[in-house]
PDB file of C-alpha atoms in Angstrom:
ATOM      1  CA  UNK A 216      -5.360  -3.267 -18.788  1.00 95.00           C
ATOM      2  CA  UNK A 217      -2.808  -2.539 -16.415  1.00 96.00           C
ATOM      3  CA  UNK A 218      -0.614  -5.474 -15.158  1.00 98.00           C
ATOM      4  CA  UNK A 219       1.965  -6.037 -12.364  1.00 98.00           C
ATOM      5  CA  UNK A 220       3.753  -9.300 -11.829  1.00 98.00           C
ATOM      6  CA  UNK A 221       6.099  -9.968  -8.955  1.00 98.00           C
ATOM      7  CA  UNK A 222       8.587 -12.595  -9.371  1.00 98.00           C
ATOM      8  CA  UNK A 223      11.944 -13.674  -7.187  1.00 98.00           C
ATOM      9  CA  UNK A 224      10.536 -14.286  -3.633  1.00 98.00           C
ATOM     10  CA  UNK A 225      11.402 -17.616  -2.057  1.00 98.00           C
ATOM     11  CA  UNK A 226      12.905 -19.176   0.970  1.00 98.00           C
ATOM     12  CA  UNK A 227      16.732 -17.360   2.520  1.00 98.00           C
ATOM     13  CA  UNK A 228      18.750 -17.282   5.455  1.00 98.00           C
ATOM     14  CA  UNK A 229      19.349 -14.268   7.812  1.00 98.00           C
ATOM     15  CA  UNK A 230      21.899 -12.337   6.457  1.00 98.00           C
ATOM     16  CA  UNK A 231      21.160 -13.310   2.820  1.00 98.00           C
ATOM     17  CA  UNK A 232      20.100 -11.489  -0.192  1.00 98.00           C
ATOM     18  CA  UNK A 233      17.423 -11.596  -2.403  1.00 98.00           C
ATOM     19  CA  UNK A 234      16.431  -9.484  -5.708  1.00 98.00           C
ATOM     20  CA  UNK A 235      13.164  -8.872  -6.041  1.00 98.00           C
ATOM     21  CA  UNK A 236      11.458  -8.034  -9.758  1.00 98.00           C
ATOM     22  CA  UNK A 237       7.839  -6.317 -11.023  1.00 98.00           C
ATOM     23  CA  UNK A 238       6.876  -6.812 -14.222  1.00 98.00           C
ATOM     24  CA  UNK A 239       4.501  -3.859 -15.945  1.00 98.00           C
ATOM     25  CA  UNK A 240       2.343  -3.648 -18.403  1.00 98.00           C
ATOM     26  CA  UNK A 241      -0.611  -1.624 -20.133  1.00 97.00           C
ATOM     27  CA  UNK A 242       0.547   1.501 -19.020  1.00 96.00           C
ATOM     28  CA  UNK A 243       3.784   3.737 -19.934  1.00 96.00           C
ATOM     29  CA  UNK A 244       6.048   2.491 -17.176  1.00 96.00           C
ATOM     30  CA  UNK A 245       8.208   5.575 -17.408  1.00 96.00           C
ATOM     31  CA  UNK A 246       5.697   8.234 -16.577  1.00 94.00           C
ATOM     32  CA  UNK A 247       5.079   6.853 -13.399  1.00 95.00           C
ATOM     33  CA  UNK A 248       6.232   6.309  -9.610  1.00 96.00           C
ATOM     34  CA  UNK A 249       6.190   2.740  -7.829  1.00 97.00           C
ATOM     35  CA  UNK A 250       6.570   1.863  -5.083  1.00 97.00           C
ATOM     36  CA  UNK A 251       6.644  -1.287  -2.758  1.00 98.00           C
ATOM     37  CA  UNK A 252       4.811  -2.621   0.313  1.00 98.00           C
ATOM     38  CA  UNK A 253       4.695  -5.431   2.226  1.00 98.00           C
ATOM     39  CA  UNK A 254       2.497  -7.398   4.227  1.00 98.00           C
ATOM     40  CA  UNK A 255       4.071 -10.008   7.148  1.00 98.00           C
ATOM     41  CA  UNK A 256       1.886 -13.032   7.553  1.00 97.00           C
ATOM     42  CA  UNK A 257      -1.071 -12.497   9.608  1.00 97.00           C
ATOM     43  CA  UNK A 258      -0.469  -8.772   9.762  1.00 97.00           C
ATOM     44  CA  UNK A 259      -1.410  -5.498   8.615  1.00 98.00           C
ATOM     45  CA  UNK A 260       0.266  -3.150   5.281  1.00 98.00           C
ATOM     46  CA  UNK A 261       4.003  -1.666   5.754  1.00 98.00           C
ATOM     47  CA  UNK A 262       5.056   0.866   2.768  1.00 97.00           C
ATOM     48  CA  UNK A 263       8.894  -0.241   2.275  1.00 98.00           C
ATOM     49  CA  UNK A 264      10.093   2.037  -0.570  1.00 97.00           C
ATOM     50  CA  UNK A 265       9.227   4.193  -3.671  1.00 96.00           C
ATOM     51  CA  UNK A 266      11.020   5.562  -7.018  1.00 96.00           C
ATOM     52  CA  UNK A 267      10.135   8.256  -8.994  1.00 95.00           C
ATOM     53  CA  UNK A 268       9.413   8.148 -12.946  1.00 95.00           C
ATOM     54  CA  UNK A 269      12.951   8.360 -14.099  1.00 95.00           C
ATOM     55  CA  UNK A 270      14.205   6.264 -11.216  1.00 95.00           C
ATOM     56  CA  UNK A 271      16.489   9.924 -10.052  1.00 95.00           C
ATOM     57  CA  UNK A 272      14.857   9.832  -6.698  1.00 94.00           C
ATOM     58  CA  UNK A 273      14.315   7.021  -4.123  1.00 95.00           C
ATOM     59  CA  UNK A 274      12.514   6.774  -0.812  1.00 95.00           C
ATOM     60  CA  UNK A 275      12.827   4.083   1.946  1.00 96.00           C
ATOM     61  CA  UNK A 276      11.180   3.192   5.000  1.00 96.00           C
ATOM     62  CA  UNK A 277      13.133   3.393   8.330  1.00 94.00           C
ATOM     63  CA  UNK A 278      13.318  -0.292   8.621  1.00 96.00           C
ATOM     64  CA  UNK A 279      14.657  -1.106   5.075  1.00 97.00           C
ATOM     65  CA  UNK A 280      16.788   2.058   4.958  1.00 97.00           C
ATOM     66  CA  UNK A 281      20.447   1.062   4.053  1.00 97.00           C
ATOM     67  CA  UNK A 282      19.948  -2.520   3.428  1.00 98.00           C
ATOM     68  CA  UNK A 283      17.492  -2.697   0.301  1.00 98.00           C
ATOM     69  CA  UNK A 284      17.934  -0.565  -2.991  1.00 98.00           C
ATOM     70  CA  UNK A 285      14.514   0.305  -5.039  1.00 98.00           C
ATOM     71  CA  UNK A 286      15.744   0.724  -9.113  1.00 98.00           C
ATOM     72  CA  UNK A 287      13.830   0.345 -12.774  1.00 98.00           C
ATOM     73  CA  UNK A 288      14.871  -0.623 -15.322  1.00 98.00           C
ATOM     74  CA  UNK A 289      12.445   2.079 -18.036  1.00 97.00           C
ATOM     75  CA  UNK A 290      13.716  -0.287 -21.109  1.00 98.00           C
ATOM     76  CA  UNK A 291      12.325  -3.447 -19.805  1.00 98.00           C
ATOM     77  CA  UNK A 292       9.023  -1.919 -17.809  1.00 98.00           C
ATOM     78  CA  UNK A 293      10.411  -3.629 -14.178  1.00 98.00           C
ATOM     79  CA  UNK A 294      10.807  -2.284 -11.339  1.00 98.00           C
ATOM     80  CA  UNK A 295      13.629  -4.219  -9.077  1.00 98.00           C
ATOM     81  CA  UNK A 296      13.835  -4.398  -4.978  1.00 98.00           C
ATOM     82  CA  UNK A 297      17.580  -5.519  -3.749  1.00 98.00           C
ATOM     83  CA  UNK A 298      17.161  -7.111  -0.552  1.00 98.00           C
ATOM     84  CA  UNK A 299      20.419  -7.188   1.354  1.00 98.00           C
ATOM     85  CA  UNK A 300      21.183  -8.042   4.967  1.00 98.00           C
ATOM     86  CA  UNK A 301      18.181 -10.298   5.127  1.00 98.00           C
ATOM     87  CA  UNK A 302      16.204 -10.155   8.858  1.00 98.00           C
ATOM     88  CA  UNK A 303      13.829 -12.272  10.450  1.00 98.00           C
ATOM     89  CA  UNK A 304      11.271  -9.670  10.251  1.00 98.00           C
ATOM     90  CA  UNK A 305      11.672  -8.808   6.707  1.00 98.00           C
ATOM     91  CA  UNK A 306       9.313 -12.129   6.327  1.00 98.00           C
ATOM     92  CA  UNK A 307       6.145 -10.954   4.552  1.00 98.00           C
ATOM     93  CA  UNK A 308       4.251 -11.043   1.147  1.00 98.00           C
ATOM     94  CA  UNK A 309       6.128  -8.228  -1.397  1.00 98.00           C
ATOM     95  CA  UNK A 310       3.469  -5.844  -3.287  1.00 98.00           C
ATOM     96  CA  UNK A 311       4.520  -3.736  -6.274  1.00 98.00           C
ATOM     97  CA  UNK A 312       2.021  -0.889  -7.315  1.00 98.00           C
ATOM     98  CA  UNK A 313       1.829   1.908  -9.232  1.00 97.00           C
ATOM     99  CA  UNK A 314       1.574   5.668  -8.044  1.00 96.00           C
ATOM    100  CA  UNK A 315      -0.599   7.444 -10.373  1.00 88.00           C
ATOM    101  CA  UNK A 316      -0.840  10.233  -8.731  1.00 76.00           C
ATOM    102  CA  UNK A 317       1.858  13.379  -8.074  1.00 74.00           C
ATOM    103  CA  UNK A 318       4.746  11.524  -8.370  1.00 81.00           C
ATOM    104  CA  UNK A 319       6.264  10.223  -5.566  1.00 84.00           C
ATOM    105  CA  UNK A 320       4.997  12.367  -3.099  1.00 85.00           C
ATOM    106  CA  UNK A 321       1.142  12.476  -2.052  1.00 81.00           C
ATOM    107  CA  UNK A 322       0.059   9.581  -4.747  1.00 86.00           C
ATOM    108  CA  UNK A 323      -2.043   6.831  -3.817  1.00 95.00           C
ATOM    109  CA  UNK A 324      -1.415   3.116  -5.025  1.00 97.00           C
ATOM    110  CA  UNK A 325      -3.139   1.586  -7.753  1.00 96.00           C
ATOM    111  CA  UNK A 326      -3.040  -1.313  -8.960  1.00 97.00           C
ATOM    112  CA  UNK A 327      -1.101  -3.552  -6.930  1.00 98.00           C
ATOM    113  CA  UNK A 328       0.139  -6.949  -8.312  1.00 98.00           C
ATOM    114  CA  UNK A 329      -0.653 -10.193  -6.313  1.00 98.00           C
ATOM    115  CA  UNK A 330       2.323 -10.107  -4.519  1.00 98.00           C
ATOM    116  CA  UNK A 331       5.138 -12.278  -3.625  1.00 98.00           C
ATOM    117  CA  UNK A 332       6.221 -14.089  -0.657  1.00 98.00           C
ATOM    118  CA  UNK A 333      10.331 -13.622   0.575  1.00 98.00           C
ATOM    119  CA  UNK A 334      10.621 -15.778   4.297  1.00 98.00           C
ATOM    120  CA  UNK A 335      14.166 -15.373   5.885  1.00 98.00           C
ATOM    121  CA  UNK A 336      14.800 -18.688   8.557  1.00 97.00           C
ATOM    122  CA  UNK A 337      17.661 -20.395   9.270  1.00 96.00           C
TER     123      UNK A 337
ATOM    124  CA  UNK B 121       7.008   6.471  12.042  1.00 75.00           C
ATOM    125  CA  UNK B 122       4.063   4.900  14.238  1.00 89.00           C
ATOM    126  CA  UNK B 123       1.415   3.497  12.127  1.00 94.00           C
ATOM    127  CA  UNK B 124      -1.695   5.377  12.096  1.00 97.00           C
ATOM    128  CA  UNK B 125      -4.952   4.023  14.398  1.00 98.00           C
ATOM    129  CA  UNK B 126      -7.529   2.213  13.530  1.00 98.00           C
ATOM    130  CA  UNK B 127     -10.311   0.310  15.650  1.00 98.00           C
ATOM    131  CA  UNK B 128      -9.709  -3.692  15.438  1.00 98.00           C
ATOM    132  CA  UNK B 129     -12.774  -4.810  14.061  1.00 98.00           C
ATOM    133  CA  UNK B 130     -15.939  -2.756  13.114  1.00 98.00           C
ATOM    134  CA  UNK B 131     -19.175  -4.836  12.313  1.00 97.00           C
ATOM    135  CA  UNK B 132     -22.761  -4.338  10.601  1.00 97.00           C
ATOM    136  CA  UNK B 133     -25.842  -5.605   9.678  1.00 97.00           C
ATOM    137  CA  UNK B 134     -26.698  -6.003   5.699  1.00 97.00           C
ATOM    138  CA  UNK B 135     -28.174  -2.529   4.714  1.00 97.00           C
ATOM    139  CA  UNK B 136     -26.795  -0.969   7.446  1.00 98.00           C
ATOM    140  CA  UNK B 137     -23.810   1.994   7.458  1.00 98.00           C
ATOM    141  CA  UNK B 138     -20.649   1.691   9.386  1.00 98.00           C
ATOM    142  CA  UNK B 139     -17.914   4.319   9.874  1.00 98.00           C
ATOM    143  CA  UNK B 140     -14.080   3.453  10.090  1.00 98.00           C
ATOM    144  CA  UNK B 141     -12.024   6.009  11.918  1.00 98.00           C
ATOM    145  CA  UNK B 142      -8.071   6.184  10.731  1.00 98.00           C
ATOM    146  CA  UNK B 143      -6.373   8.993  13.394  1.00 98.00           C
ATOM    147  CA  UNK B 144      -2.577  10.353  12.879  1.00 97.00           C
ATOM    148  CA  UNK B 145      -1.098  13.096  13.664  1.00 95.00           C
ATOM    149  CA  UNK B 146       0.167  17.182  12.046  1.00 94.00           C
ATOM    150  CA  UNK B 147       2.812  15.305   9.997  1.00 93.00           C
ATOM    151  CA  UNK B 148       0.478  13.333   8.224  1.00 95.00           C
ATOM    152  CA  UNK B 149      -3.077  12.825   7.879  1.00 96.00           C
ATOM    153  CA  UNK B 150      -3.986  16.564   9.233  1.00 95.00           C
ATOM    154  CA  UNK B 151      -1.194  18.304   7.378  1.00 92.00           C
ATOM    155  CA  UNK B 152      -2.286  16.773   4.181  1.00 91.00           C
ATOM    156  CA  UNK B 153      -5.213  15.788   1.985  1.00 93.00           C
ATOM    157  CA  UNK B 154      -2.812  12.938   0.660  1.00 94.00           C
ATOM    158  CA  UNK B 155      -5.323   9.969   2.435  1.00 97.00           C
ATOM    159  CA  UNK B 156      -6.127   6.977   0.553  1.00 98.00           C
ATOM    160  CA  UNK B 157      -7.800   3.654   1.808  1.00 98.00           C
ATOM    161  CA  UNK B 158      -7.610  -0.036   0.747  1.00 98.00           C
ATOM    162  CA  UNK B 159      -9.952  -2.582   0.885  1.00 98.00           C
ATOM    163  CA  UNK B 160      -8.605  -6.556   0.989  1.00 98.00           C
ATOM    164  CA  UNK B 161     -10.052  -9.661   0.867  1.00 98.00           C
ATOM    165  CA  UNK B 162      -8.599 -12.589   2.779  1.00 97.00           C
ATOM    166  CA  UNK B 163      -5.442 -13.837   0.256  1.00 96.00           C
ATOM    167  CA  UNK B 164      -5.854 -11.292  -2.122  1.00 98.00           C
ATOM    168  CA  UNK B 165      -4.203  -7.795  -3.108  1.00 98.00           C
ATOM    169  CA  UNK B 166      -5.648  -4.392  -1.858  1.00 98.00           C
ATOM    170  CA  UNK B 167      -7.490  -2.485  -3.635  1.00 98.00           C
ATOM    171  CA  UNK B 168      -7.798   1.048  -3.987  1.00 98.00           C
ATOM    172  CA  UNK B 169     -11.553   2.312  -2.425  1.00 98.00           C
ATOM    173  CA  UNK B 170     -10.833   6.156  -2.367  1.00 98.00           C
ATOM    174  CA  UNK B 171      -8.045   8.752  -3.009  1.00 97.00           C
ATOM    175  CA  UNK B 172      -7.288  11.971  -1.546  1.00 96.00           C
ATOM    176  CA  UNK B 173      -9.482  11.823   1.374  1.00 97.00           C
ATOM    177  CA  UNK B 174     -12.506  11.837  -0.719  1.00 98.00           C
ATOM    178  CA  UNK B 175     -12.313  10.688  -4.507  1.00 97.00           C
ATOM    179  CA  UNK B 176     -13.340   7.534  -5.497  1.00 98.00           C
ATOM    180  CA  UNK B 177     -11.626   5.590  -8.229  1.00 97.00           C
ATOM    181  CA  UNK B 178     -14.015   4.450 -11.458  1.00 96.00           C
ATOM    182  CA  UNK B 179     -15.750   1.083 -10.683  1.00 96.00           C
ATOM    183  CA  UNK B 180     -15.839   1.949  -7.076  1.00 98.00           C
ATOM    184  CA  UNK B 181     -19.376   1.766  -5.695  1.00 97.00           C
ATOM    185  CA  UNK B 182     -20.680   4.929  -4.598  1.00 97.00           C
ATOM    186  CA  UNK B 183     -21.993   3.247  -1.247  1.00 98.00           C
ATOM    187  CA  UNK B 184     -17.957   4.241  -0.205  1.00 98.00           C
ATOM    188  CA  UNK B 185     -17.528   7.364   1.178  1.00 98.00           C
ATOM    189  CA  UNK B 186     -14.089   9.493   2.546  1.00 98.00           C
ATOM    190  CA  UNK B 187     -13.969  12.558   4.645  1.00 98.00           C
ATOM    191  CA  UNK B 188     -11.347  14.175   7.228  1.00 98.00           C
ATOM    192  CA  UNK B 189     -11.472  16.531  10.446  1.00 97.00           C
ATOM    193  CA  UNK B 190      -8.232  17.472  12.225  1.00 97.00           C
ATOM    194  CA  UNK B 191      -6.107  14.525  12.309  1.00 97.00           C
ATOM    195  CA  UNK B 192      -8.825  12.064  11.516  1.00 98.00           C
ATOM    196  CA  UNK B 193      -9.628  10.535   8.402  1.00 98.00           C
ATOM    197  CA  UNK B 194     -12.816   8.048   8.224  1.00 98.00           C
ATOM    198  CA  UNK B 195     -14.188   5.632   5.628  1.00 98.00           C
ATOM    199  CA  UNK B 196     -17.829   5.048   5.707  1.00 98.00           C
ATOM    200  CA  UNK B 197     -19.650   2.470   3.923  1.00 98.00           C
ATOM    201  CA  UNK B 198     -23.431   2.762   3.220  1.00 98.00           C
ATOM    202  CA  UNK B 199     -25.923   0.116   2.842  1.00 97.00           C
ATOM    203  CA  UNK B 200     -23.277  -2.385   3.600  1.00 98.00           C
ATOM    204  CA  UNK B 201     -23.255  -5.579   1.901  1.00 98.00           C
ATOM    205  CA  UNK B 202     -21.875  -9.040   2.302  1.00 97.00           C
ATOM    206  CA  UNK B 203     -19.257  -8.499   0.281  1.00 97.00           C
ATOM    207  CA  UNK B 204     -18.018  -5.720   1.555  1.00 98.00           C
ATOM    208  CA  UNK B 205     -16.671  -8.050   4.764  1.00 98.00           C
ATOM    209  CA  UNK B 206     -12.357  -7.435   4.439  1.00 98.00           C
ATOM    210  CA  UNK B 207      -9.846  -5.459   6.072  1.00 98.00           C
ATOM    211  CA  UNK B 208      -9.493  -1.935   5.277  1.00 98.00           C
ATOM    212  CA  UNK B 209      -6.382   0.378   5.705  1.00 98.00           C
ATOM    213  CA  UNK B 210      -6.210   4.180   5.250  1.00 98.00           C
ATOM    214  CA  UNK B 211      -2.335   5.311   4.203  1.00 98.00           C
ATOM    215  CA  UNK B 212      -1.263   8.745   4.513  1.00 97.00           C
ATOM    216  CA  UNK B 213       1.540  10.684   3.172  1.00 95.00           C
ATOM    217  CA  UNK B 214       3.692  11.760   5.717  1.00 93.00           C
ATOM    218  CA  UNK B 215       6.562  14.604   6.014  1.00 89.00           C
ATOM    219  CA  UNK B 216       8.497  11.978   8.626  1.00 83.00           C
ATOM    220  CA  UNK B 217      11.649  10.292   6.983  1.00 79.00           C
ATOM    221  CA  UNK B 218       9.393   7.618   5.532  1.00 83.00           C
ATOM    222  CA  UNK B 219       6.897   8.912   2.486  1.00 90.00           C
ATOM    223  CA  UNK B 220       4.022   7.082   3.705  1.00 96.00           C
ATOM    224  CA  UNK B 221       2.450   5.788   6.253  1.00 96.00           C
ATOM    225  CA  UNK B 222       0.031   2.740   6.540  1.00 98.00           C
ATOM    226  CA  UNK B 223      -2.724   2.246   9.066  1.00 98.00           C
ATOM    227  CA  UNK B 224      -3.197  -0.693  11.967  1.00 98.00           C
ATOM    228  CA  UNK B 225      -6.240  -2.067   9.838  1.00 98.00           C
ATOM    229  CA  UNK B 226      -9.779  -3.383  10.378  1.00 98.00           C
ATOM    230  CA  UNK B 227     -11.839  -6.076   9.959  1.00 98.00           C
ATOM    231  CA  UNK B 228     -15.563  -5.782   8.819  1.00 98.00           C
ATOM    232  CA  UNK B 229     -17.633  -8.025   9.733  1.00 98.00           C
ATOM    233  CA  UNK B 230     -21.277  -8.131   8.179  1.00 97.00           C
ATOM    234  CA  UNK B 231     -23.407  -9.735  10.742  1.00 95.00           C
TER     235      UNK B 231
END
């Protein structure tokens, strides 16, 4: 069965940094894409970023672009999201899922993991 | 990248079918057959209901149904049940700076 387990979300300040982690399992981790997305409280889906297979090619959204880094670490089946430069509006629940389809590009996401909460305030 | 439209809230009666529009634009949902919708309960994760436009995952009911015309994509569930009351959001790949794109949402409501 597959399994994905976010850990690392908590309470931090504007302007502060937080690292993110999704642990895999039941499938071969290195054959396929993830990707993040996140939901803010009370509101709808927002994809943030995706990685390919081997972790060569990276994707971000607008908003995240510059200030988080997507990586994976094949070895350890995790995939990582460093969140720098922390914003008010970065406040939401983090999803990790899978892209089993063609790679990055055109896949769909399934499974997702449950999902873990990161709240910037002062 | 805007988010692509969905109508609020869409509601039902048990047995009945209701139809969920999702509408972008040439750069995503019409310039690709790359549409896949989520269903999600309140405090849970999404779940995968259908891939590329039409396709439905194993262990998906067949009472859920994709198609697409143009820049429209649409979701349509058949003899609707009471469990089938969540939020649903199409995504779409997109060939704007961000890979995907996510949908405003809806809320069905079995009556």
């Amino acid at each position: 069965e597959v399994q994905l387990l976010e850990s690392g979300g908590g309470l931090v300040q504007p302007g502060g940094s937080l690292r993110l982690s999704c642990a895999a399992s039941g499938f071969t981790f290195s054959t396929y894409a993830m990707t993040w997305v996140r939901q803010a409280p009370g509101k709808g889906l927002e994809w943030v970023s995706a990685i390919s297979g081997s972790g060569g090619n990276t994707y971000y959204a607008d908003s995240v672009k510059g200030r988080f880094t997507i990586s994976r670490d094949n070895s350890k089946n995790t995939l990582y999201l460093q969140m720098n430069s922390l914003r008010a509006e970065d406040t939401a629940v983090y999803y990790c899922a899978k892209v089993p389809g063609r790679g990055t590009k055109g896949g769909w996401f399934d499974p997702w993991g449950q999902g873990t909460l990161v709240t910037v305030s002062s | 990248q805007s988010a692509l439209t969905q109508p609020a809230s869409v509601s039902g009666s048990p047995g009945q079918s209701i139809t969920i529009s999702c509408t972008g634009t040439s750069s995503d949902v019409g310039g690709c057959n790359y549409v896949s919708w989520y269903q999600q309960h309140p405090g849970k994760a999404p779940k995968l209901m259908i891939y590329d436009v039409s396709n439905r995952p194993s262990g998906v009911s067949n009472r859920f149904s994709g198609s697409k015309s143009g820049n429209t994509a649409s979701l349509t569930i058949s003899g609707l049940q009471a469990e089938d009351e969540a939020d649903y959001y199409c995504s779409s790949y997109t060939r704007s700076s961000s890979l995907y794109v996510f949908g405003t949402g809806t809320k069905v409501t079995v009556l």
